[in-house]
PDB file of C-alpha atoms in Angstrom:
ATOM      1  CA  UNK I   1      -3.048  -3.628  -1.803  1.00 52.00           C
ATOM      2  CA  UNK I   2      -4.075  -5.124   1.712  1.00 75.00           C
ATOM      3  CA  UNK I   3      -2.020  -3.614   4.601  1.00 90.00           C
ATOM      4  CA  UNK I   4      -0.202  -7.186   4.475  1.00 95.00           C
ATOM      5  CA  UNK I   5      -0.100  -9.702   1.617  1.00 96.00           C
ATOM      6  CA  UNK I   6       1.364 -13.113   1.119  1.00 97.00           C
ATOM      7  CA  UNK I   7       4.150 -13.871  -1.534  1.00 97.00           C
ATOM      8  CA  UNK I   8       4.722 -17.048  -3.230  1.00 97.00           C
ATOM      9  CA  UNK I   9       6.693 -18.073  -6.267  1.00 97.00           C
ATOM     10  CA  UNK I  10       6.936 -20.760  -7.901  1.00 97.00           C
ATOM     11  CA  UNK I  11      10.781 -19.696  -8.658  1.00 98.00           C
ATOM     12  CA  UNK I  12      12.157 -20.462  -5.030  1.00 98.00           C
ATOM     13  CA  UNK I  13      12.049 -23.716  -3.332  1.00 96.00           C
ATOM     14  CA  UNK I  14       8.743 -24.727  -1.644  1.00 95.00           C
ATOM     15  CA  UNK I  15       7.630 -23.999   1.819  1.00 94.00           C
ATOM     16  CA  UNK I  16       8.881 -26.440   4.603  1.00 87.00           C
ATOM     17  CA  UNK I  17       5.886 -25.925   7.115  1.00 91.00           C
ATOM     18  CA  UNK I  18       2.120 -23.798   7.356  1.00 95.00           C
ATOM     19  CA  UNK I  19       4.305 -20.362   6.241  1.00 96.00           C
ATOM     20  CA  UNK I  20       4.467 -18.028   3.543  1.00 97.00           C
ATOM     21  CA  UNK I  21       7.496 -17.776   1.192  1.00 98.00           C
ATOM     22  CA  UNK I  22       7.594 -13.844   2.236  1.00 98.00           C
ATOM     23  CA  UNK I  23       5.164 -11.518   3.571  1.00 98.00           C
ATOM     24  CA  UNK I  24       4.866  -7.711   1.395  1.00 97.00           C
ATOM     25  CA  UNK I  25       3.611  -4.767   4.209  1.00 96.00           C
ATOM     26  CA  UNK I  26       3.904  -1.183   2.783  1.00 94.00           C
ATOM     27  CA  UNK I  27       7.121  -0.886   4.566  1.00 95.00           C
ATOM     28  CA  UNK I  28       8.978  -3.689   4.325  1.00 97.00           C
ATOM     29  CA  UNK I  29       9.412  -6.677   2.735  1.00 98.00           C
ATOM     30  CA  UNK I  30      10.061 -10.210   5.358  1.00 98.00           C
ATOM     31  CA  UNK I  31      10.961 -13.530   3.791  1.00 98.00           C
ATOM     32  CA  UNK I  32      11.392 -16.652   5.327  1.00 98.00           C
ATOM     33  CA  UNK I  33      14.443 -18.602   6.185  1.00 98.00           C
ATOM     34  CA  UNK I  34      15.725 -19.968   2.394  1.00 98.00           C
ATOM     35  CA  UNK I  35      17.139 -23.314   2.559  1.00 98.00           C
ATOM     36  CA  UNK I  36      19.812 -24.616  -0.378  1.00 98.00           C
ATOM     37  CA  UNK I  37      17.408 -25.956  -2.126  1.00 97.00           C
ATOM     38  CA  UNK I  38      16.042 -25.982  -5.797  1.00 98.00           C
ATOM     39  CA  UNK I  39      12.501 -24.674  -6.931  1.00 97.00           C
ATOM     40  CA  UNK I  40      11.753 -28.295  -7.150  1.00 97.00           C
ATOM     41  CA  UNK I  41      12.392 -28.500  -3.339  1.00 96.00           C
ATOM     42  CA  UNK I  42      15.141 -30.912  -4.280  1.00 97.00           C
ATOM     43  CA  UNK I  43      18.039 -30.518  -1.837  1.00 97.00           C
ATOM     44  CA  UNK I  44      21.533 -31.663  -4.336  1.00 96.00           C
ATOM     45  CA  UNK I  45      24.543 -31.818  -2.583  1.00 96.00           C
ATOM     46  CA  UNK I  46      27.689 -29.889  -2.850  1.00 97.00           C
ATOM     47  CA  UNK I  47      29.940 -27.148  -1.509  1.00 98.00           C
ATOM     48  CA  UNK I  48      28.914 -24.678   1.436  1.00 98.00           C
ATOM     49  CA  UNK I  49      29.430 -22.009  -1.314  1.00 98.00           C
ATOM     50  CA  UNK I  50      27.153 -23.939  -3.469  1.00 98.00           C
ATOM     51  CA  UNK I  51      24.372 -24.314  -0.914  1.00 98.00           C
ATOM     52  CA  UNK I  52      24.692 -20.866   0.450  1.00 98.00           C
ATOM     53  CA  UNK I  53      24.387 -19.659  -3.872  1.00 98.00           C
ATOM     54  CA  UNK I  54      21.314 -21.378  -3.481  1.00 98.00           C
ATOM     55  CA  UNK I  55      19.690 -19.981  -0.399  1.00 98.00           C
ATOM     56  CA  UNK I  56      20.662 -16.831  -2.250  1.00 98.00           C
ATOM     57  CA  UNK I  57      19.029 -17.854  -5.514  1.00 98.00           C
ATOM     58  CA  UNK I  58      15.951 -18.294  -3.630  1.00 98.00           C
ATOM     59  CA  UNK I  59      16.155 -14.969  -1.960  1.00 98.00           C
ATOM     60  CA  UNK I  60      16.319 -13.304  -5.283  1.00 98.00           C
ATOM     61  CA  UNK I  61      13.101 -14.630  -6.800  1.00 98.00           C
ATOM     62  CA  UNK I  62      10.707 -14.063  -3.755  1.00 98.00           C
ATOM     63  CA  UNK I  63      12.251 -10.324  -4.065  1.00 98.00           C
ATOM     64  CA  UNK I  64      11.413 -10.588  -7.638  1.00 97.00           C
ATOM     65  CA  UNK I  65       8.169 -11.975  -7.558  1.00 97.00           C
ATOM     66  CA  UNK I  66       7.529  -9.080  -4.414  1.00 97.00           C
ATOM     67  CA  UNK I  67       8.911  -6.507  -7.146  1.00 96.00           C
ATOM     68  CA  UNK I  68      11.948  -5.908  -5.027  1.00 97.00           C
ATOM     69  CA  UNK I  69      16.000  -7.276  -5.722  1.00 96.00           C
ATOM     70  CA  UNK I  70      19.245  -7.821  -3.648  1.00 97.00           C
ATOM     71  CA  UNK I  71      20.055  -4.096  -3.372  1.00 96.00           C
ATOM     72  CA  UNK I  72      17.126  -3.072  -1.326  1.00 97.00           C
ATOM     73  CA  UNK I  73      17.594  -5.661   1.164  1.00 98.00           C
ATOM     74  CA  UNK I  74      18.121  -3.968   4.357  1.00 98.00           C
ATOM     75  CA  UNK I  75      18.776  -6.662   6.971  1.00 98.00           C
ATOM     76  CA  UNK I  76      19.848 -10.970   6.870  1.00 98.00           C
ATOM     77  CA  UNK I  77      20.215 -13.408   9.367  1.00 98.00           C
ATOM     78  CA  UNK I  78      22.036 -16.226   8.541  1.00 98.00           C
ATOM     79  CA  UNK I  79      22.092 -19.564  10.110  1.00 98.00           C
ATOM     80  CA  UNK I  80      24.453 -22.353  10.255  1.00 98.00           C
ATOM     81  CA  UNK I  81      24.655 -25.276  12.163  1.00 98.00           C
ATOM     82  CA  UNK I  82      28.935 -25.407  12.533  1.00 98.00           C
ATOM     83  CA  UNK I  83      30.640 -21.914  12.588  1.00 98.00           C
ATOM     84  CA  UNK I  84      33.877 -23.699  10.803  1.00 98.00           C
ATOM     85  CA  UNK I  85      31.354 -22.989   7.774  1.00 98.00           C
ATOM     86  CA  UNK I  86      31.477 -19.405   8.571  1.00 98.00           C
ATOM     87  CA  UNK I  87      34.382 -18.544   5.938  1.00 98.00           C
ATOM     88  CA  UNK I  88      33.220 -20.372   2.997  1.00 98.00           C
ATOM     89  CA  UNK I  89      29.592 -18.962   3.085  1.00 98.00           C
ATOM     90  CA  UNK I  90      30.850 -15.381   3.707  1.00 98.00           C
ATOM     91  CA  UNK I  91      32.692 -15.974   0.443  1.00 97.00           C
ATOM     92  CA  UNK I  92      29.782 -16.520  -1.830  1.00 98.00           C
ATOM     93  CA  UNK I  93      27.612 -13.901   0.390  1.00 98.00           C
ATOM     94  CA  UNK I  94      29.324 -11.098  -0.396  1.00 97.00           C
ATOM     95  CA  UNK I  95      29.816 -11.941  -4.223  1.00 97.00           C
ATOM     96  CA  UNK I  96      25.712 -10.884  -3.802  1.00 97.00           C
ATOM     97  CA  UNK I  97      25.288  -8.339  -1.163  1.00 97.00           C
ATOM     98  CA  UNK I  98      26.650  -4.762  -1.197  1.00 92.00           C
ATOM     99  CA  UNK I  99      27.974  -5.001  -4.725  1.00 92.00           C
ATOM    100  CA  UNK I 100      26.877  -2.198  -7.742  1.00 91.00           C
ATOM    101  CA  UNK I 101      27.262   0.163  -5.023  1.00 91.00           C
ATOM    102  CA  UNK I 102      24.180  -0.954  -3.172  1.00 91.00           C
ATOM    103  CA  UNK I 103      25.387  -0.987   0.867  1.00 95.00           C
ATOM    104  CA  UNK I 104      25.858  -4.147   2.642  1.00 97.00           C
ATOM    105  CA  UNK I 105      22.941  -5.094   4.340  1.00 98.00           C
ATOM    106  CA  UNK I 106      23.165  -4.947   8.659  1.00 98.00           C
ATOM    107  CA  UNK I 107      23.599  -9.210   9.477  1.00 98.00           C
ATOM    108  CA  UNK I 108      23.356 -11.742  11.992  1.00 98.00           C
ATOM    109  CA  UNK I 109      25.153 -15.083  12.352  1.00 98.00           C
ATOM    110  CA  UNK I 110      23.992 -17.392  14.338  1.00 98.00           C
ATOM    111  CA  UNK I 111      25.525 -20.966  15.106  1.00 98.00           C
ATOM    112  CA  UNK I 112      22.243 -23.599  15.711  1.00 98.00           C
ATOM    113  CA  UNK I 113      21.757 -27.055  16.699  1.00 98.00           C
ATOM    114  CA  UNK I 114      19.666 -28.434  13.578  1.00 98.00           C
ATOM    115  CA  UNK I 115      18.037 -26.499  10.874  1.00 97.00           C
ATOM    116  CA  UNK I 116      14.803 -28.125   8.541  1.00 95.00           C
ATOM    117  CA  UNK I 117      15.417 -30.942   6.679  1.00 96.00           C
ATOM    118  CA  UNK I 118      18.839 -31.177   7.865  1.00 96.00           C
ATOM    119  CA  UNK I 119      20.182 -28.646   5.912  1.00 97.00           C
ATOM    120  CA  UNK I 120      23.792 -26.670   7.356  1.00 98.00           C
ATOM    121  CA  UNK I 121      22.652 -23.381   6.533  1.00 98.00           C
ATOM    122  CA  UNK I 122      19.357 -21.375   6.024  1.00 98.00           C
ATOM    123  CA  UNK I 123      19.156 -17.221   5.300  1.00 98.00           C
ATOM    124  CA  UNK I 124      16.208 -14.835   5.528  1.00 98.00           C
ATOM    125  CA  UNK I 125      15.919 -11.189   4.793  1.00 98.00           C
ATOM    126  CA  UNK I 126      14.366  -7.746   5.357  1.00 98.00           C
ATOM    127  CA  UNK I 127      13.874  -5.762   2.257  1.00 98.00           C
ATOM    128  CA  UNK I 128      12.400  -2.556   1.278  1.00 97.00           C
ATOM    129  CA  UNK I 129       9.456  -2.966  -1.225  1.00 95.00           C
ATOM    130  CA  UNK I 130       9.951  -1.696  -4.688  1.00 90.00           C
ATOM    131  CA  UNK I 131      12.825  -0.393  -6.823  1.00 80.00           C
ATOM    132  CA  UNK I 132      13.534  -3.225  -8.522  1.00 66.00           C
ATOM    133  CA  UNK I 133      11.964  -6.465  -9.388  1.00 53.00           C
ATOM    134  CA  UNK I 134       9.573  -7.881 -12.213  1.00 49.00           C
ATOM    135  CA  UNK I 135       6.087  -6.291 -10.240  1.00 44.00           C
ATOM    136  CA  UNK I 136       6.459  -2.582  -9.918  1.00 41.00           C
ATOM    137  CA  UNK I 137       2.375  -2.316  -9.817  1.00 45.00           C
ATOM    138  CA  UNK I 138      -0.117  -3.780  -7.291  1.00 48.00           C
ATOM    139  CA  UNK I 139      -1.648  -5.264 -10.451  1.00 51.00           C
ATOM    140  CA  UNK I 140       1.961  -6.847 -11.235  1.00 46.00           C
ATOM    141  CA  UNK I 141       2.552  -7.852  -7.792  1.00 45.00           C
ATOM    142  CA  UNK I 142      -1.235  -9.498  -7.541  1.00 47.00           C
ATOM    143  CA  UNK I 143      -0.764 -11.475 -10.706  1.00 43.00           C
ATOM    144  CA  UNK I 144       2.508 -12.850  -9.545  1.00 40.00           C
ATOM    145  CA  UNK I 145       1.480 -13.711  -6.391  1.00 42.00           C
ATOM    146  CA  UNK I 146      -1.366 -15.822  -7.741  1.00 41.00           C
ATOM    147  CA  UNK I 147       0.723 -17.096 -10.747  1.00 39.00           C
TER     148      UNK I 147
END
């Protein structure tokens, strides 16, 4: 495997600019702000729980697809754009983080004016490569990534 190397599934919702879904480096895993959106890039409507769920959702397949899960993220940021959200989304994030006994990833919060497509709330994540995941192999990982 290159020293760095682009991940992109089909599983999470589409880029929203000239990005990769997450970029793989033999240390760590980095994946872009995930907006509540569907694989089909569809935004639906619905509860901050909902559209937090499915920023989540999308988090889990690019770990996936990068042969990684949930438990070996390390670090998120979170973004919202109105903190009186701050309550609700913390209620469906930690139905998915530090559970199994995995520990709860270090976190930002961060209150901002507009996010893309004028979504309220966007989350990206650190992970550590492997453990987990569909790709353990570089083959695996190589045939996903170009699936």
């Amino acid at each position: 495997m290159s020293e760095l190397q682009a991940i992109q599934t089909k599983d999470a919702c589409p880029v929203a600019g000239p990005y990769s879904q997450a970029v793989l480096t033999p240390h760590a895993l980095y994946i872009s702000g995930q907006l509540p959106a569907l694989p089909s890039g569809e935004l639906p409507s619905g509860s901050m729980g909902y559209k937090t769920s499915l920023c989540i959702a999308n988090l889990k397949a690019i770990l996936s697809a990068a042969g990684s899960d949930i438990s070996r993220v390390v670090k998120t940021t979170v973004f919202l754009t109105d903190m009186k959200n701050f309550a609700e989304v913390n209620g469906e994030y930690e139905k998915h983080f530090g559970v199994n006994g995995a520990p709860k990833p270090a976190r930002s919060c961060v209150a901002v004016h507009q996010l893309p497509k004028g979504v309220e709330v966007e989350i990206e994540c650190v992970a550590l490569p492997g453990g987990g995941g569909a790709g353990h192999s570089e083959e695996e990982i190589e045939r996903r990534v170009a699936g």
